[in-house]
Amino acid sequence: MKKPKWVVEKERGKRAAAAETVWLFGLHAVRDALLNPARVRLRLVVTRNALDRLGDAVSESGIEPEVVDPRKFTAPLDPGSVHQGAALEVKPLHWGSIEERCIAPEGRLPIVVVLDRVSDPHNVGAVLRSAEVFGACAVIAPARHSAPETGALAKTASGALERQPYLRVTNLADAMERLRTMGYALIGLDGTGEGTLGEALEPLKGHAVALVLGAEGPGMREKTRETCDRVVRIPAAGGFGSLNVSNAAAVALYAAAQR
């Protein structure tokens, strides 16, 4: 019996996802991936100097390195990648569900960052780094129109990609509703928001908070904005200038963590 078209497409998608690999580069990103037991590591390409600096991590990972001439670095990276003599081919991380990852450990405030169509890997990497610093449970983004796990994202995250859950979901509004069911207040951030972030957080001491940020320029999509409980702004000292999304996320995370 011939399989329905939707079944064939679903199976093809699963096979493609299973075959997908990512090349991480840079000493920090490669070291942290080598030390992450959840990483499936496939190939390590290093110069002799980089291997000397990564020796303990390489030994612990058990992977056999390919030592190459720095003038003929063989890893398939973009020519502009600052690889520092180290590149590691890996499988993408799978963090599990929102329900699994968005419950804060005892003694920590439940905070989540939701990114709507933030496609610049440098911005997402910086958000992951801030999320780790301020103890966020996860960073959530749509599977489409958001930065995937890449070497550039990992390098900007400076190791946080290996420890900070980055959940990419099929439907962002549905994911936000799931957070609401878990007790999260959904606070959108936008320069046109009514009221300030501080005012929104004041009555939420000890409460689970999801900070929702849109892409620079277009901001949040209408559906995302409508799903928020409240949309507020980060107050500026004057009527000029604005923060990029990664800086706004860092400020908002700090404010949320201080409650």
Short mmCIF file of C-alpha atoms in Angstrom, two decimals:
data_model
loop_
_atom_site.label_atom_id
_atom_site.label_comp_id
_atom_site.label_asym_id
_atom_site.label_seq_id
_atom_site.Cartn_x
_atom_site.Cartn_y
_atom_site.Cartn_z
CA MET A 1 0.00 0.00 0.00
CA LYS A 2 1.36 3.37 -1.03
CA LYS A 3 2.10 5.75 1.86
CA PRO A 4 0.19 9.06 1.97
CA LYS A 5 2.14 12.06 0.74
CA TRP A 6 2.19 13.69 4.20
CA VAL A 7 3.73 10.56 5.74
CA VAL A 8 6.44 10.46 3.07
CA GLU A 9 7.25 14.14 3.61
CA LYS A 10 7.37 13.71 7.39
CA GLU A 11 9.75 10.76 7.10
CA ARG A 12 11.92 12.67 4.63
CA GLY A 13 12.09 15.60 7.05
CA LYS A 14 13.16 13.31 9.88
CA ARG A 15 15.92 11.79 7.75
CA ALA A 16 17.15 15.24 6.73
CA ALA A 17 17.23 16.39 10.35
CA ALA A 18 19.15 13.26 11.36
CA ALA A 19 21.72 13.90 8.64
CA GLU A 20 22.20 17.58 9.53
CA THR A 21 25.54 18.57 11.01
CA VAL A 22 27.05 21.85 12.22
CA TRP A 23 30.66 23.03 12.11
CA LEU A 24 31.62 24.89 15.30
CA PHE A 25 34.80 26.94 15.33
CA GLY A 26 36.94 28.98 17.70
CA LEU A 27 38.71 27.77 20.83
CA HIS A 28 35.94 28.59 23.33
CA ALA A 29 33.11 27.09 21.28
CA VAL A 30 35.08 23.95 20.39
CA ARG A 31 36.34 23.39 23.94
CA ASP A 32 32.86 23.64 25.45
CA ALA A 33 31.40 21.33 22.80
CA LEU A 34 34.16 18.78 23.44
CA LEU A 35 33.33 18.85 27.16
CA ASN A 36 29.55 18.61 26.64
CA PRO A 37 28.45 14.98 27.11
CA ALA A 38 25.20 15.73 25.26
CA ARG A 39 27.09 16.58 22.05
CA VAL A 40 27.45 14.05 19.26
CA ARG A 41 30.92 14.87 17.90
CA LEU A 42 31.92 13.70 14.43
CA ARG A 43 35.17 15.32 13.31
CA LEU A 44 37.77 17.59 14.90
CA VAL A 45 40.17 19.59 12.70
CA VAL A 46 42.92 21.47 14.56
CA THR A 47 46.31 23.02 14.09
CA ARG A 48 49.13 21.83 16.34
CA ASN A 49 48.98 25.07 18.34
CA ALA A 50 45.21 24.77 18.87
CA LEU A 51 45.58 21.13 19.89
CA ASP A 52 48.10 22.12 22.54
CA ARG A 53 45.57 24.60 23.95
CA LEU A 54 42.67 22.12 23.78
CA GLY A 55 44.60 19.07 24.90
CA ASP A 56 42.64 18.31 28.08
CA ALA A 57 39.25 18.74 26.38
CA VAL A 58 40.30 16.58 23.42
CA SER A 59 41.49 13.83 25.75
CA GLU A 60 38.29 13.91 27.77
CA SER A 61 36.08 13.79 24.66
CA GLY A 62 37.88 10.74 23.25
CA ILE A 63 37.73 12.08 19.68
CA GLU A 64 40.71 11.54 17.37
CA PRO A 65 41.86 14.97 16.09
CA GLU A 66 42.95 15.69 12.53
CA VAL A 67 46.06 17.87 12.87
CA VAL A 68 46.52 20.14 9.84
CA ASP A 69 48.85 22.82 8.56
CA PRO A 70 47.47 26.26 9.53
CA ARG A 71 48.06 27.41 5.94
CA LYS A 72 45.83 24.60 4.64
CA PHE A 73 42.99 24.47 7.13
CA THR A 74 40.72 21.78 5.66
CA ALA A 75 37.47 22.26 7.61
CA PRO A 76 34.65 23.51 5.30
CA LEU A 77 34.20 26.93 6.92
CA ASP A 78 33.35 30.31 5.50
CA PRO A 79 36.63 32.04 4.54
CA GLY A 80 35.85 34.88 6.96
CA SER A 81 35.45 32.59 9.98
CA VAL A 82 37.89 33.36 12.79
CA HIS A 83 38.48 29.72 13.68
CA GLN A 84 41.68 30.10 15.77
CA GLY A 85 42.89 26.80 14.38
CA ALA A 86 40.00 24.68 15.69
CA ALA A 87 36.81 23.38 14.05
CA LEU A 88 34.47 20.63 15.23
CA GLU A 89 31.70 18.94 13.25
CA VAL A 90 28.75 18.04 15.49
CA LYS A 91 25.08 17.12 15.47
CA PRO A 92 22.72 19.89 16.61
CA LEU A 93 21.64 19.74 20.25
CA HIS A 94 18.14 18.57 21.16
CA TRP A 95 16.94 20.17 24.38
CA GLY A 96 13.52 18.58 24.75
CA SER A 97 10.18 20.28 25.34
CA ILE A 98 9.13 23.61 26.81
CA GLU A 99 7.51 21.78 29.71
CA GLU A 100 10.79 20.00 30.47
CA ARG A 101 13.08 23.02 30.17
CA CYS A 102 11.04 25.94 31.49
CA ILE A 103 10.72 24.81 35.10
CA ALA A 104 13.32 26.69 37.14
CA PRO A 105 15.58 24.83 39.58
CA GLU A 106 14.77 25.37 43.26
CA GLY A 107 15.92 28.77 44.46
CA ARG A 108 15.93 30.36 40.99
CA LEU A 109 13.28 32.65 39.47
CA PRO A 110 11.61 31.19 36.35
CA ILE A 111 12.64 33.45 33.46
CA VAL A 112 12.43 32.69 29.74
CA VAL A 113 13.41 34.74 26.68
CA VAL A 114 11.20 34.49 23.59
CA LEU A 115 12.67 35.75 20.31
CA ASP A 116 10.36 36.46 17.37
CA ARG A 117 12.17 36.22 14.00
CA VAL A 118 15.59 37.23 15.31
CA SER A 119 17.66 35.81 12.47
CA ASP A 120 21.12 37.31 13.10
CA PRO A 121 23.25 34.55 14.69
CA HIS A 122 25.42 37.12 16.47
CA ASN A 123 22.37 38.62 18.19
CA VAL A 124 21.03 35.20 19.19
CA GLY A 125 24.46 34.11 20.42
CA ALA A 126 24.70 37.24 22.57
CA VAL A 127 21.19 36.62 23.95
CA LEU A 128 22.13 33.04 24.87
CA ARG A 129 25.20 34.32 26.69
CA SER A 130 23.13 36.85 28.67
CA ALA A 131 20.45 34.24 29.36
CA GLU A 132 23.05 31.97 30.92
CA VAL A 133 24.56 34.79 33.00
CA PHE A 134 21.18 35.80 34.44
CA GLY A 135 19.86 32.27 34.95
CA ALA A 136 17.12 32.02 32.33
CA CYS A 137 15.53 28.60 31.89
CA ALA A 138 15.56 28.78 28.09
CA VAL A 139 15.60 30.92 24.96
CA ILE A 140 12.70 30.09 22.64
CA ALA A 141 12.45 30.99 18.94
CA PRO A 142 10.43 29.86 15.91
CA ALA A 143 11.98 27.07 13.84
CA ARG A 144 11.55 29.21 10.72
CA HIS A 145 12.86 32.76 10.33
CA SER A 146 15.20 32.54 13.31
CA ALA A 147 18.92 31.89 13.63
CA PRO A 148 19.69 28.16 13.55
CA GLU A 149 22.54 26.57 15.46
CA THR A 150 25.67 27.61 13.54
CA GLY A 151 29.36 28.15 14.15
CA ALA A 152 28.90 31.92 14.15
CA LEU A 153 26.13 31.69 16.76
CA ALA A 154 28.20 29.33 18.93
CA LYS A 155 31.28 31.55 18.76
CA THR A 156 29.29 34.65 19.79
CA ALA A 157 27.66 32.68 22.61
CA SER A 158 31.17 31.87 23.88
CA GLY A 159 30.23 28.42 25.14
CA ALA A 160 26.70 29.25 26.34
CA LEU A 161 25.19 27.28 23.45
CA GLU A 162 26.34 24.08 25.16
CA ARG A 163 24.62 24.92 28.45
CA GLN A 164 21.75 27.31 27.73
CA PRO A 165 18.66 25.60 26.24
CA TYR A 166 17.77 27.05 22.83
CA LEU A 167 14.34 25.73 21.86
CA ARG A 168 13.12 26.26 18.30
CA VAL A 169 9.38 25.66 18.02
CA THR A 170 6.92 25.21 15.17
CA ASN A 171 4.44 27.84 16.33
CA LEU A 172 5.62 30.68 18.57
CA ALA A 173 2.17 31.84 19.68
CA ASP A 174 1.29 28.28 20.73
CA ALA A 175 4.58 28.05 22.64
CA MET A 176 3.72 31.29 24.44
CA GLU A 177 0.30 29.89 25.39
CA ARG A 178 2.03 26.81 26.80
CA LEU A 179 4.20 29.10 28.91
CA ARG A 180 1.08 30.91 30.11
CA THR A 181 -0.44 27.56 31.12
CA MET A 182 2.74 26.94 33.15
CA GLY A 183 2.16 30.19 35.02
CA TYR A 184 4.38 32.56 33.03
CA ALA A 185 3.46 36.22 32.56
CA LEU A 186 4.23 37.20 28.95
CA ILE A 187 5.90 40.63 28.80
CA GLY A 188 6.58 42.00 25.32
CA LEU A 189 9.28 44.61 24.77
CA ASP A 190 8.84 47.30 22.14
CA GLY A 191 9.80 50.97 21.83
CA THR A 192 6.11 51.82 21.39
CA GLY A 193 4.96 49.87 24.45
CA GLU A 194 2.68 51.43 27.05
CA GLY A 195 4.41 51.76 30.40
CA THR A 196 7.91 50.63 31.30
CA LEU A 197 9.52 47.29 31.98
CA GLY A 198 10.03 48.22 35.63
CA GLU A 199 6.32 48.99 36.05
CA ALA A 200 5.39 45.66 34.47
CA LEU A 201 7.77 43.66 36.67
CA GLU A 202 6.89 45.40 39.95
CA PRO A 203 3.74 43.33 40.67
CA LEU A 204 5.40 40.13 39.44
CA LYS A 205 7.91 39.56 42.23
CA GLY A 206 8.53 35.84 42.52
CA HIS A 207 6.38 35.22 39.42
CA ALA A 208 7.48 33.33 36.29
CA VAL A 209 8.19 35.82 33.47
CA ALA A 210 8.72 35.38 29.74
CA LEU A 211 10.42 38.34 28.05
CA VAL A 212 9.31 38.58 24.41
CA LEU A 213 11.45 40.49 21.90
CA GLY A 214 11.08 40.97 18.16
CA ALA A 215 13.57 41.45 15.37
CA GLU A 216 15.24 44.81 14.96
CA GLY A 217 13.24 46.92 12.56
CA PRO A 218 9.94 45.04 12.16
CA GLY A 219 9.71 44.09 15.84
CA MET A 220 7.22 41.47 16.99
CA ARG A 221 4.66 40.06 14.60
CA GLU A 222 1.07 41.08 15.29
CA LYS A 223 0.09 37.60 16.52
CA THR A 224 3.05 37.54 18.91
CA ARG A 225 2.19 40.99 20.21
CA GLU A 226 -1.46 40.05 20.73
CA THR A 227 -0.44 36.94 22.69
CA CYS A 228 1.58 39.00 25.21
CA ASP A 229 -0.11 39.95 28.47
CA ARG A 230 1.44 43.38 28.23
CA VAL A 231 3.80 45.24 25.86
CA VAL A 232 6.16 47.72 27.51
CA ARG A 233 9.32 49.67 26.74
CA ILE A 234 12.75 50.07 28.27
CA PRO A 235 12.87 53.77 29.17
CA ALA A 236 15.60 55.88 27.57
CA ALA A 237 17.28 58.95 29.05
CA GLY A 238 16.35 61.03 26.04
CA GLY A 239 14.21 60.94 22.96
CA PHE A 240 16.92 59.45 20.80
CA GLY A 241 18.68 56.16 20.22
CA SER A 242 17.60 52.60 20.89
CA LEU A 243 19.08 49.28 22.01
CA ASN A 244 19.62 46.39 19.65
CA VAL A 245 17.78 43.18 20.50
CA SER A 246 20.67 41.50 22.30
CA ASN A 247 21.34 44.55 24.49
CA ALA A 248 17.63 44.95 25.21
CA ALA A 249 17.47 41.28 26.21
CA ALA A 250 20.42 41.72 28.58
CA VAL A 251 18.84 44.76 30.26
CA ALA A 252 15.47 43.00 30.56
CA LEU A 253 17.05 39.82 31.93
CA TYR A 254 18.92 41.82 34.56
CA ALA A 255 15.74 43.62 35.60
CA ALA A 256 13.74 40.38 35.76
CA ALA A 257 16.45 38.62 37.77
CA GLN A 258 16.52 41.36 40.42
CA ARG A 259 12.92 40.84 41.55
#
